[in-house]
Coordinates of C-alpha atoms and ligand atoms in Angstrom, one line a residue:
Chain A
X1 CA 4.3 25.7 31.8
X2 CA 2.2 22.6 31.5
X3 CA 0.5 23.9 28.3
X4 CA 3.9 24.8 26.8
X5 CA 5.1 21.3 27.5
X6 CA 2.0 19.8 26.0
X7 CA 2.4 22.0 23.0
X8 CA 6.0 20.9 22.4
X9 CA 5.0 17.3 23.1
X10 CA 2.1 17.2 20.7
X11 CA 4.2 18.9 18.0
X12 CA 6.9 16.3 18.5
X13 CA 4.4 13.6 18.2
X14 CA 3.0 15.1 15.0
X15 CA 6.5 15.3 13.5
X16 CA 7.2 11.7 14.5
X17 CA 3.9 10.6 13.1
X18 CA 4.8 12.4 9.8
X19 CA 8.2 10.8 9.6
X20 CA 6.7 7.4 10.5
X21 CA 4.1 7.7 7.7
X22 CA 6.7 8.7 5.2
X23 CA 8.8 5.7 6.2
X24 CA 5.9 3.2 5.9
X25 CA 4.8 4.7 2.6
X26 CA 8.4 4.4 1.2
X27 CA 8.8 0.8 2.2
X28 CA 5.3 -0.3 1.0
X29 CA 6.0 1.5 -2.3
X30 CA 9.4 -0.3 -2.7
X31 CA 7.7 -3.6 -2.0
X32 CA 4.8 -2.8 -4.5
X33 CA 7.1 -1.4 -7.2
X34 CA 7.9 -4.7 -8.8
X35 CA 4.6 -4.6 -10.6
X36 CA 5.5 -1.3 -12.2
X37 CA 8.6 -2.8 -13.8
X38 CA 8.6 -3.7 -17.5
X39 CA 8.4 -7.3 -18.6
X40 CA 8.2 -8.9 -15.0
X41 CA 5.5 -6.5 -13.8
X42 CA 2.0 -5.6 -14.7
X43 CA 1.6 -4.3 -18.3
X44 CA -0.9 -1.6 -17.3
X45 CA 1.4 -0.4 -14.5
X46 CA 4.3 -0.1 -16.8
X47 CA 2.2 1.8 -19.3
X48 CA 1.2 4.2 -16.5
X49 CA 4.9 4.5 -15.6
X50 CA 5.8 5.5 -19.2
X51 CA 3.0 8.1 -19.2
X52 CA 4.4 9.5 -15.9
X53 CA 8.0 9.6 -17.4
X54 CA 6.6 11.7 -20.2
X55 CA 4.9 14.0 -17.8
X56 CA 7.7 14.3 -15.2
X57 CA 10.6 14.2 -17.6
X58 CA 9.8 14.9 -21.2
X59 CA 7.4 17.8 -20.6
X60 CA 9.8 19.4 -18.2
X61 CA 12.7 19.4 -20.8
X62 CA 12.2 22.9 -22.3
X63 CA 11.8 24.5 -18.9
X64 CA 14.8 22.7 -17.4
X65 CA 17.0 23.5 -20.4
X66 CA 16.2 27.1 -20.3
X67 CA 16.7 27.3 -16.5
X68 CA 20.1 25.5 -16.9
X69 CA 21.2 27.9 -19.7
X70 CA 20.4 30.9 -17.5
X71 CA 22.0 29.4 -14.4
X72 CA 25.1 28.4 -16.3
X73 CA 25.4 31.9 -17.8
X74 CA 24.9 33.5 -14.3
X75 CA 27.5 31.3 -12.7
X76 CA 30.0 31.9 -15.5
X77 CA 29.5 35.7 -15.3
X78 CA 29.7 35.9 -11.5
X79 CA 32.7 33.6 -11.4
X80 CA 34.5 35.4 -14.2
X81 CA 34.0 38.8 -12.5
X82 CA 36.0 37.5 -9.5
X83 CA 38.5 35.1 -11.2
X84 CA 39.4 37.6 -13.9
X85 CA 41.0 39.8 -11.2
X86 CA 43.5 37.0 -10.5
X87 CA 44.0 36.3 -14.1
X88 CA 42.4 32.9 -13.6
X89 CA 39.6 33.1 -16.1
X90 CA 40.1 29.5 -17.2
X91 CA 38.9 28.4 -13.8
X92 CA 35.4 29.4 -14.9
X93 CA 35.4 26.2 -16.8
X94 CA 36.1 24.1 -13.8
X95 CA 33.6 26.1 -11.7
X96 CA 30.8 25.6 -14.2
X97 CA 31.5 22.0 -15.0
X98 CA 31.9 20.8 -11.4
X99 CA 29.2 22.9 -9.9
X100 CA 26.7 21.6 -12.4
X101 CA 27.6 17.9 -12.3
X102 CA 27.8 17.8 -8.5
X103 CA 25.3 20.3 -7.4
X104 CA 23.3 22.5 -9.7
X105 CA 22.1 19.9 -12.1
X106 CA 20.4 17.8 -9.4
X107 CA 19.3 20.8 -7.4
X108 CA 17.8 22.8 -10.2
X109 CA 16.1 19.7 -11.6
X110 CA 14.7 18.8 -8.2
X111 CA 13.3 22.3 -7.7
X112 CA 11.7 22.2 -11.1
X113 CA 10.3 18.7 -10.7
X114 CA 8.9 19.5 -7.2
X115 CA 7.2 22.6 -8.5
X116 CA 5.8 21.0 -11.7
X117 CA 5.1 17.4 -10.7
X118 CA 5.1 17.4 -6.9
X119 CA 2.2 19.8 -6.8
X120 CA 0.5 17.7 -9.5
X121 CA 0.9 14.5 -7.5
X122 CA -0.5 16.0 -4.4
X123 CA -3.5 17.5 -6.3
X124 CA -4.2 14.3 -8.2
X125 CA -4.1 12.0 -5.1
X126 CA -5.9 14.6 -2.9
X127 CA -8.7 14.8 -5.5
X128 CA -8.9 11.1 -5.7
X129 CA -9.2 11.0 -1.9
X130 CA -12.0 13.6 -1.8
X131 CA -14.0 12.0 -4.6
X132 CA -13.7 8.5 -2.9
X133 CA -11.7 7.2 -5.9
X134 CA -9.1 5.9 -3.6
X135 CA -11.8 4.1 -1.6
X136 CA -13.2 2.6 -4.8
X137 CA -9.7 1.4 -5.8
X138 CA -9.4 -0.3 -2.4
X139 CA -12.8 -2.1 -2.7
X140 CA -11.7 -3.3 -6.1
X141 CA -8.8 -5.0 -4.3
X142 CA -6.3 -2.5 -5.9
X143 CA -4.0 -0.9 -3.4
X144 CA -3.5 2.9 -4.1
X145 CA 0.2 2.5 -3.1
X146 CA 0.8 0.0 -5.9
X147 CA -1.7 1.5 -8.4
X148 CA -1.0 5.2 -8.0
X149 CA 2.3 5.6 -6.2
X150 CA 4.4 2.8 -7.7
X151 CA 4.4 4.1 -11.3
X152 CA 5.0 7.6 -10.1
X153 CA 8.0 6.7 -8.0
X154 CA 9.6 4.5 -10.7
X155 CA 9.0 7.2 -13.3
X156 CA 10.6 9.8 -11.1
X157 CA 13.6 7.5 -10.4
X158 CA 14.0 7.3 -14.2
X159 CA 13.3 10.9 -15.2
X160 CA 15.0 12.9 -12.5
X161 CA 18.6 11.6 -13.3
X162 CA 17.9 12.0 -17.0
X163 CA 16.7 15.6 -16.5
X164 CA 19.7 16.3 -14.3
X165 CA 22.0 15.2 -17.1
X166 CA 20.2 17.4 -19.5
X167 CA 20.3 20.3 -17.0
X168 CA 24.1 19.9 -16.4
X169 CA 24.7 19.7 -20.1
X170 CA 22.9 22.9 -20.8
X171 CA 24.6 24.6 -17.9
X172 CA 28.0 23.6 -19.3
X173 CA 26.9 24.7 -22.8
X174 CA 26.1 28.1 -21.4
X175 CA 29.5 28.3 -19.8
X176 CA 31.0 27.4 -23.2
X177 CA 29.1 30.2 -24.9
X178 CA 30.4 32.6 -22.3
X179 CA 34.0 31.5 -22.7
X180 CA 33.7 31.7 -26.5
X181 CA 32.3 35.2 -26.5
X182 CA 34.5 36.6 -23.7
X183 CA 37.8 34.8 -24.3
X184 CA 37.4 33.4 -27.8
X185 CA 38.0 29.9 -26.4
X186 CA 37.1 27.4 -29.1
X187 CA 34.1 25.1 -28.2
X188 CA 36.3 22.0 -28.9
X189 CA 38.9 23.1 -26.4
X190 CA 36.3 24.1 -23.9
X191 CA 34.7 20.6 -23.9
X192 CA 38.2 19.0 -23.6
X193 CA 38.8 21.1 -20.4
X194 CA 35.3 20.2 -19.1
X195 CA 35.9 16.5 -19.6
X196 CA 39.3 16.8 -17.9
X197 CA 37.8 18.7 -14.9
X198 CA 34.9 16.3 -14.2
X199 CA 35.8 13.2 -12.3
X200 CA 33.7 10.0 -12.3
X201 CA 33.1 10.6 -8.6
X202 CA 31.4 13.9 -9.4
X203 CA 29.0 12.2 -11.8
X204 CA 28.2 9.4 -9.3
X205 CA 27.5 11.8 -6.4
X206 CA 25.3 13.8 -8.7
X207 CA 23.3 10.7 -9.6
X208 CA 23.0 9.6 -6.0
X209 CA 21.6 13.0 -5.1
X210 CA 19.1 12.8 -8.0
X211 CA 17.8 9.4 -6.8
X212 CA 17.4 10.8 -3.3
X213 CA 15.7 14.0 -4.5
X214 CA 13.3 12.0 -6.6
X215 CA 12.4 9.8 -3.6
X216 CA 11.8 12.9 -1.4
X217 CA 9.7 14.7 -4.0
X218 CA 7.5 11.8 -4.8
X219 CA 6.9 10.6 -1.3
X220 CA 6.5 13.9 0.4
X221 CA 4.0 15.1 -2.3
X222 CA 2.0 11.9 -2.4
X223 CA 1.8 11.8 1.4
X224 CA 0.4 15.3 1.3
X225 CA -2.2 14.0 -1.2
X226 CA -3.1 10.9 0.9
X227 CA -3.4 13.1 4.0
X228 CA -6.1 15.3 2.5
X229 CA -9.2 15.3 4.8
X230 CA -12.4 17.0 3.9
X231 CA -13.2 18.9 0.8
X232 CA -11.6 20.5 -2.3
X233 CA -10.2 23.4 -0.3
X234 CA -7.8 21.0 1.5
X235 CA -6.6 19.8 -1.9
X236 CA -5.4 23.3 -2.6
X237 CA -3.6 23.5 0.7
X238 CA -2.0 20.1 0.1
X239 CA -0.5 21.1 -3.2
X240 CA 1.1 24.2 -1.6
X241 CA 2.5 22.2 1.3
X242 CA 3.7 19.5 -1.1
X243 CA 5.9 22.0 -2.9
X244 CA 7.1 23.8 0.2
X245 CA 7.9 20.7 2.1
X246 CA 9.6 18.8 -0.7
X247 CA 11.7 21.8 -1.7
X248 CA 12.7 22.2 1.9
X249 CA 13.6 18.5 2.4
X250 CA 15.5 18.5 -0.9
X251 CA 17.7 21.4 0.2
X252 CA 18.2 19.8 3.7
X253 CA 19.1 16.5 2.1
X254 CA 21.4 18.2 -0.3
X255 CA 23.4 19.9 2.5
X256 CA 23.7 16.6 4.3
X257 CA 24.9 14.8 1.2
X258 CA 27.3 17.6 0.3
X259 CA 28.8 17.6 3.8
X260 CA 29.1 13.8 3.7
X261 CA 30.8 13.8 0.3
X262 CA 33.1 16.7 1.3
X263 CA 34.4 15.0 4.5
X264 CA 34.7 11.5 2.9
X265 CA 36.1 12.7 -0.4
X266 CA 39.4 14.1 0.6
X267 CA 38.8 17.5 -1.0
Chain B
X1 CA -24.7 -19.8 7.2
X2 CA -25.2 -16.1 6.6
X3 CA -22.9 -14.6 3.9
X4 CA -22.5 -11.5 6.0
X5 CA -22.8 -11.3 9.7
X6 CA -22.3 -8.2 11.8
X7 CA -21.9 -8.5 15.6
X8 CA -21.8 -5.7 18.2
X9 CA -20.5 -3.2 15.6
X10 CA -19.6 0.2 17.1
X11 CA -18.3 3.0 14.9
X12 CA -17.2 6.4 16.2
X13 CA -16.0 9.4 14.3
X14 CA -14.0 11.9 16.4
X15 CA -15.7 10.6 19.6
X16 CA -19.2 10.9 18.1
X17 CA -21.0 7.6 18.0
X18 CA -22.4 6.8 14.5
X19 CA -23.2 3.1 14.8
X20 CA -24.1 1.7 18.1
X21 CA -23.9 -2.0 18.8
X22 CA -25.4 -3.3 15.5
X23 CA -26.2 -6.9 14.9
X24 CA -27.3 -8.2 11.5
X25 CA -27.2 -11.4 9.5
X26 CA -27.5 -11.3 5.7
X27 CA -28.3 -14.6 4.0
X28 CA -26.8 -15.5 0.7
X29 CA -29.0 -14.6 -2.2
X30 CA -31.3 -12.2 -0.4
X31 CA -31.9 -8.5 -1.1
X32 CA -31.6 -6.3 1.9
X33 CA -32.8 -2.7 1.7
X34 CA -31.3 -0.3 4.2
X35 CA -33.5 2.6 5.1
X36 CA -32.8 5.5 7.4
X37 CA -32.8 9.2 7.6
X38 CA -30.1 11.3 6.0
X39 CA -27.0 11.1 8.3
X40 CA -28.3 8.0 10.1
X41 CA -25.1 6.1 9.2
X42 CA -26.1 4.0 6.2
X43 CA -23.0 4.8 4.2
X44 CA -20.9 4.3 7.3
X45 CA -22.4 0.8 7.7
X46 CA -21.7 0.0 4.1
X47 CA -18.0 1.1 4.4
X48 CA -17.7 -1.3 7.3
X49 CA -19.2 -4.1 5.3
X50 CA -16.6 -3.7 2.5
X51 CA -13.8 -3.3 5.0
X52 CA -12.8 0.3 4.3
X53 CA -12.6 1.3 7.9
X54 CA -11.9 -0.5 11.1
X55 CA -14.7 -0.3 13.7
X56 CA -14.1 0.7 17.3
X57 CA -15.6 -2.5 18.4
X58 CA -17.4 -5.5 17.0
X59 CA -16.9 -7.7 14.0
X60 CA -18.0 -8.0 10.4
X61 CA -17.8 -11.5 9.0
X62 CA -18.0 -11.9 5.2
X63 CA -18.0 -15.4 3.8
X64 CA -16.7 -16.7 7.0
X65 CA -13.8 -14.3 7.4
X66 CA -13.8 -11.6 10.0
X67 CA -12.7 -8.6 7.9
X68 CA -12.1 -6.4 10.8
X69 CA -9.1 -8.4 11.9
X70 CA -8.0 -10.4 8.8
X71 CA -4.8 -9.7 6.8
X72 CA -4.8 -7.4 3.8
X73 CA -4.4 -10.3 1.4
X74 CA -7.4 -12.1 2.8
X75 CA -9.4 -8.9 2.6
X76 CA -8.4 -8.5 -1.0
X77 CA -9.6 -12.0 -1.8
X78 CA -13.0 -11.3 -0.2
X79 CA -13.2 -8.0 -2.1
X80 CA -13.0 -9.9 -5.4
X81 CA -16.5 -11.2 -4.6
X82 CA -17.9 -7.8 -3.6
X83 CA -19.1 -5.1 -6.1
X84 CA -19.6 -1.6 -4.7
X85 CA -21.2 1.5 -6.1
X86 CA -20.5 4.5 -3.9
X87 CA -23.1 7.2 -3.1
X88 CA -20.8 9.7 -5.0
X89 CA -20.3 7.2 -7.9
X90 CA -16.5 7.7 -7.6
X91 CA -15.7 6.8 -11.2
X92 CA -12.1 7.4 -12.0
X93 CA -12.0 10.8 -13.7
X94 CA -8.8 10.0 -15.6
X95 CA -10.4 7.0 -17.4
X96 CA -13.3 6.8 -19.8
X97 CA -16.5 5.1 -18.6
X98 CA -15.5 1.9 -20.5
X99 CA -12.0 1.9 -19.0
X100 CA -13.6 2.3 -15.6
X101 CA -15.7 -0.8 -16.1
X102 CA -12.9 -2.7 -17.7
X103 CA -10.4 -1.9 -14.9
X104 CA -11.4 -4.7 -12.5
X105 CA -11.5 -7.2 -15.4
X106 CA -8.1 -6.2 -16.6
X107 CA -6.6 -6.3 -13.2
X108 CA -8.1 -9.4 -11.8
X109 CA -8.8 -11.7 -14.8
X110 CA -6.7 -13.1 -17.6
X111 CA -9.5 -12.5 -20.2
X112 CA -8.5 -11.6 -23.7
X113 CA -9.0 -7.9 -24.6
X114 CA -11.8 -8.7 -27.0
X115 CA -13.7 -10.6 -24.3
X116 CA -13.2 -7.8 -21.9
X117 CA -14.6 -5.3 -24.5
X118 CA -17.6 -7.5 -24.9
X119 CA -18.2 -7.8 -21.2
X120 CA -17.8 -4.1 -20.7
X121 CA -20.3 -3.4 -23.4
X122 CA -22.8 -5.8 -21.9
X123 CA -22.4 -4.3 -18.4
X124 CA -22.9 -0.8 -19.8
X125 CA -25.9 -1.9 -21.9
X126 CA -27.5 -3.3 -18.9
X127 CA -27.5 0.1 -17.2
X128 CA -28.3 1.9 -20.4
X129 CA -24.9 3.5 -21.0
X130 CA -23.8 1.5 -24.0
X131 CA -23.4 4.6 -26.3
X132 CA -21.6 6.6 -23.6
X133 CA -18.7 4.3 -23.0
X134 CA -16.1 6.5 -24.8
X135 CA -16.9 9.5 -22.6
X136 CA -15.1 10.6 -19.5
X137 CA -17.1 10.7 -16.3
X138 CA -17.0 14.6 -16.3
X139 CA -19.1 14.5 -19.5
X140 CA -21.9 12.5 -17.8
X141 CA -24.9 13.7 -15.8
X142 CA -25.2 12.8 -12.1
X143 CA -27.6 10.0 -12.8
X144 CA -25.4 8.6 -15.6
X145 CA -22.4 8.5 -13.3
X146 CA -24.5 6.6 -10.8
X147 CA -25.4 4.0 -13.5
X148 CA -21.7 3.8 -14.6
X149 CA -20.8 3.0 -11.0
X150 CA -23.4 0.2 -10.9
X151 CA -21.9 -1.2 -14.1
X152 CA -18.4 -1.1 -12.7
X153 CA -19.7 -2.8 -9.5
X154 CA -21.1 -5.6 -11.7
X155 CA -18.0 -6.0 -13.8
X156 CA -16.6 -9.0 -12.0
X157 CA -20.0 -10.6 -11.5
X158 CA -19.7 -10.4 -7.7
X159 CA -21.5 -12.6 -5.2
X160 CA -22.3 -9.6 -3.1
X161 CA -23.5 -6.3 -4.6
X162 CA -23.5 -3.2 -2.4
X163 CA -25.3 -0.1 -3.8
X164 CA -25.4 3.2 -2.0
X165 CA -28.4 5.1 -3.2
X166 CA -28.1 3.9 -6.8
X167 CA -31.4 5.5 -7.9
X168 CA -30.8 8.9 -6.4
X169 CA -30.9 11.4 -9.2
X170 CA -32.5 8.9 -11.7
X171 CA -35.7 9.6 -13.5
X172 CA -38.6 7.2 -12.5
X173 CA -38.2 5.1 -15.7
X174 CA -34.5 4.4 -15.3
X175 CA -34.9 3.9 -11.5
X176 CA -37.6 1.3 -12.3
X177 CA -35.2 -0.4 -14.8
X178 CA -32.5 -0.5 -12.1
X179 CA -35.0 -2.2 -9.7
X180 CA -35.7 -4.8 -12.4
X181 CA -32.0 -5.3 -12.9
X182 CA -31.5 -6.0 -9.2
X183 CA -34.4 -8.5 -9.2
X184 CA -32.9 -10.2 -12.3
X185 CA -29.5 -10.4 -10.7
X186 CA -31.0 -12.0 -7.7
X187 CA -33.0 -14.5 -9.7
X188 CA -30.4 -15.5 -12.2
X189 CA -27.2 -15.3 -10.3
X190 CA -28.5 -15.6 -6.7
X191 CA -26.6 -12.4 -6.0
X192 CA -26.7 -11.0 -2.5
X193 CA -27.7 -7.4 -2.8
X194 CA -27.5 -4.6 -0.2
X195 CA -29.2 -1.4 -1.3
X196 CA -29.5 1.9 0.4
X197 CA -32.5 3.8 -0.9
X198 CA -34.9 6.6 0.1
X199 CA -37.6 5.5 -2.3
X200 CA -40.2 3.5 -0.5
X201 CA -41.9 2.1 -3.5
X202 CA -38.6 0.8 -4.9
X203 CA -37.7 -0.6 -1.4
X204 CA -40.9 -2.6 -1.1
X205 CA -40.6 -3.8 -4.7
X206 CA -37.1 -5.3 -4.5
X207 CA -36.5 -6.1 -0.9
X208 CA -36.6 -9.6 0.8
X209 CA -35.9 -7.8 4.0
X210 CA -35.7 -4.2 5.1
X211 CA -33.5 -2.9 7.9
X212 CA -34.2 0.6 9.2
X213 CA -31.4 2.6 10.9
X214 CA -32.2 5.2 13.4
X215 CA -29.6 7.1 15.5
X216 CA -27.1 4.3 15.0
X217 CA -29.2 1.3 15.8
X218 CA -31.7 -0.8 13.9
X219 CA -35.2 0.3 14.8
X220 CA -36.5 -2.7 12.9
X221 CA -35.2 -5.5 10.7
X222 CA -37.9 -7.6 9.0
X223 CA -39.7 -8.7 5.9
X224 CA -41.8 -6.3 3.9
X225 CA -45.0 -7.5 5.7
X226 CA -43.4 -7.1 9.1
X227 CA -42.4 -3.6 8.2
X228 CA -45.8 -2.7 6.9
X229 CA -47.5 -4.1 10.0
X230 CA -45.0 -2.4 12.4
X231 CA -46.3 -0.1 15.1
X232 CA -42.8 1.2 15.9
X233 CA -43.3 5.0 15.8
X234 CA -40.0 5.7 13.9
X235 CA -40.9 3.2 11.2
X236 CA -44.4 4.6 10.9
X237 CA -43.1 8.1 10.6
X238 CA -40.8 6.9 7.8
X239 CA -43.5 5.0 5.9
X240 CA -46.2 7.6 6.4
X241 CA -43.9 10.4 5.6
X242 CA -44.6 12.4 8.7
X243 CA -42.4 15.4 8.8
X244 CA -40.0 15.9 11.8
X245 CA -41.4 18.1 14.5
X246 CA -39.3 20.9 13.2
X247 CA -41.6 21.5 10.2
X248 CA -44.5 22.2 12.5
X249 CA -45.4 25.9 12.4
X250 CA -45.6 26.2 16.2
X251 CA -42.1 24.7 16.5
X252 CA -40.6 26.9 13.8
X253 CA -41.9 30.1 15.5
X254 CA -40.5 28.8 18.9
X255 CA -37.1 28.3 17.3
X256 CA -37.3 31.7 15.8
X257 CA -38.2 33.2 19.1
X258 CA -35.3 31.6 20.8
X259 CA -33.0 32.8 18.0
X260 CA -34.1 36.3 18.5
X261 CA -33.6 36.1 22.3
X262 CA -30.1 34.8 21.8
X263 CA -29.3 37.5 19.4
X264 CA -30.5 40.2 21.8
X265 CA -28.3 38.7 24.5
X266 CA -25.3 39.1 22.2
X267 CA -26.1 42.7 21.3
Ligands
ATP301 N1 -15.3 10.8 7.7 C1 -16.1 11.2 8.6 N2 -15.7 11.9 9.7 C2 -16.6 12.4 10.6 N3 -17.9 12.1 10.6 C3 -18.4 11.4 9.6 C4 -17.6 10.9 8.5 N4 -18.3 10.3 7.6 C5 -19.6 10.3 8.1 N5 -19.6 11.0 9.3 C6 -20.8 11.3 10.1 O1 -21.5 10.0 10.3 C7 -22.9 10.2 10.2 C8 -23.4 9.2 9.2 O2 -23.0 9.5 7.9 P1 -23.4 8.6 6.7 O3 -22.7 9.1 5.5 O4 -23.2 7.2 7.0 O5 -25.0 8.9 6.6 P2 -26.0 8.3 5.6 O6 -27.0 7.5 6.4 O7 -25.3 7.6 4.5 O8 -26.7 9.6 5.0 P3 -27.3 10.0 3.6 O9 -28.6 9.3 3.4 O10 -27.4 11.5 3.6 O11 -26.2 9.5 2.6 C9 -23.1 11.6 9.8 O12 -23.6 12.3 11.0 C10 -21.8 12.2 9.4 O13 -21.7 13.5 9.9
MG302 MG1 -25.0 7.9 2.5

């Protein structure tokens, strides 16, 4: 009994410690991020940010576009199979357009980014920890939070929403292709319907989700890197847990956001 | 007033006491050589001197500021005047050797890029790496990395230079050149140098004072002559290169005997 209580207690403390560290890391990054901004910040930090934007965003473009095309196509097909029975094939357009702007765009993007970049962040920072590079940054009076994390976070805040827009566009294009081939709906008409069905609110909620997901991915992955203790083997473990944890937290946060927007949005 | 003074320093890792109540004053402009067996806590002591870890008890005062309790911004200011070369070199693998050396200059000075280039070249030339500046650390040998780390430690012309086994892995010629460099730095810039080394000849060549660590305490701190004249058994063992009891054939066979007995008990 006592050991069971101890077990629960120590786990709870570990969880609290984790959340606390995440929180501290987030606030110190926000405070340190000014230096990563262009013009007002430090030139080298901004250069690092641009490099990160290319890595997180630009390099992920082919993968995200392809994923979005496939997902859009799947969604249209599955939707059409059901909707056709009610003679409501045109609702496929609303389905694809709204699902992508509100939900699938941010979510697919977040999954791809956490798999591509989250693991890379954890590996990079974990390796720096193991090889004492983080310590040598500190003794040079450079804070790893400002030097390493700041540019990554800013870059993710820029790239994830952009990727999400690309993702949604390709998903919608896939829907258009489907409608063209199955119902001979002209692309012009299709895009008019799409624009009519998306409200500004959908776009905004999608963007809010993107910013939240970017925050989760960067901070969860980087914390995994900073928490590496010991040798290279722990770097490997940290990359795995960075992807697992950040994907989990992204989906958790998504359900909370979606519930919130549902109950406040008057749907 | 001493530039560094250590009072009652106690460091524990996971309950294991590594440094036990150390007291030491280091005067400005002197070269202190830290001797001690492998695992005796030399690197741990250096990490305390540069403020990378908080001790369990005691204080480390650098230039009149207690770095175990001061704020991060004060610590950063102190660190501008300390150059550190880690035992593992810890050059940044993502940067070339030149960029490694240039990093503190870019971050902490407003020098023009051409001046920075020149300074970097001089620092690299001093450690014999001038032709290798464009390479990444992965492309260097172990000894070259060590020298790169020394060049980086020198880049801001620090008041205090901390070198953790800089000559390990260097051939005798380069090691001797490094010794001359340390003497030169002391004479021309009155630099305070703290060096860990295992090479006795080099220690006696460069040191003003020698401190010997044994099991977490100083077994002796004194000038070269005091060390040479010491009757302290630990010091004599170190200087006369007497192997630890373990290497004695009788002891080895006793160990082996005990191992066999234990093994039988398990079977
Ligand atoms: N991060 C750590 N966690 C736990 N124990 C540590 C840690 N760092 C060092 N130690 C322990 O502290 C002791 C001293 O280590 P330290 O690296 O200071 O030795 P050293 O004198 O520099 O040895 P060497 O000459 O081999 O470099 C060792 O017994 C080591 O096991
Ligand atoms: Mg050491």
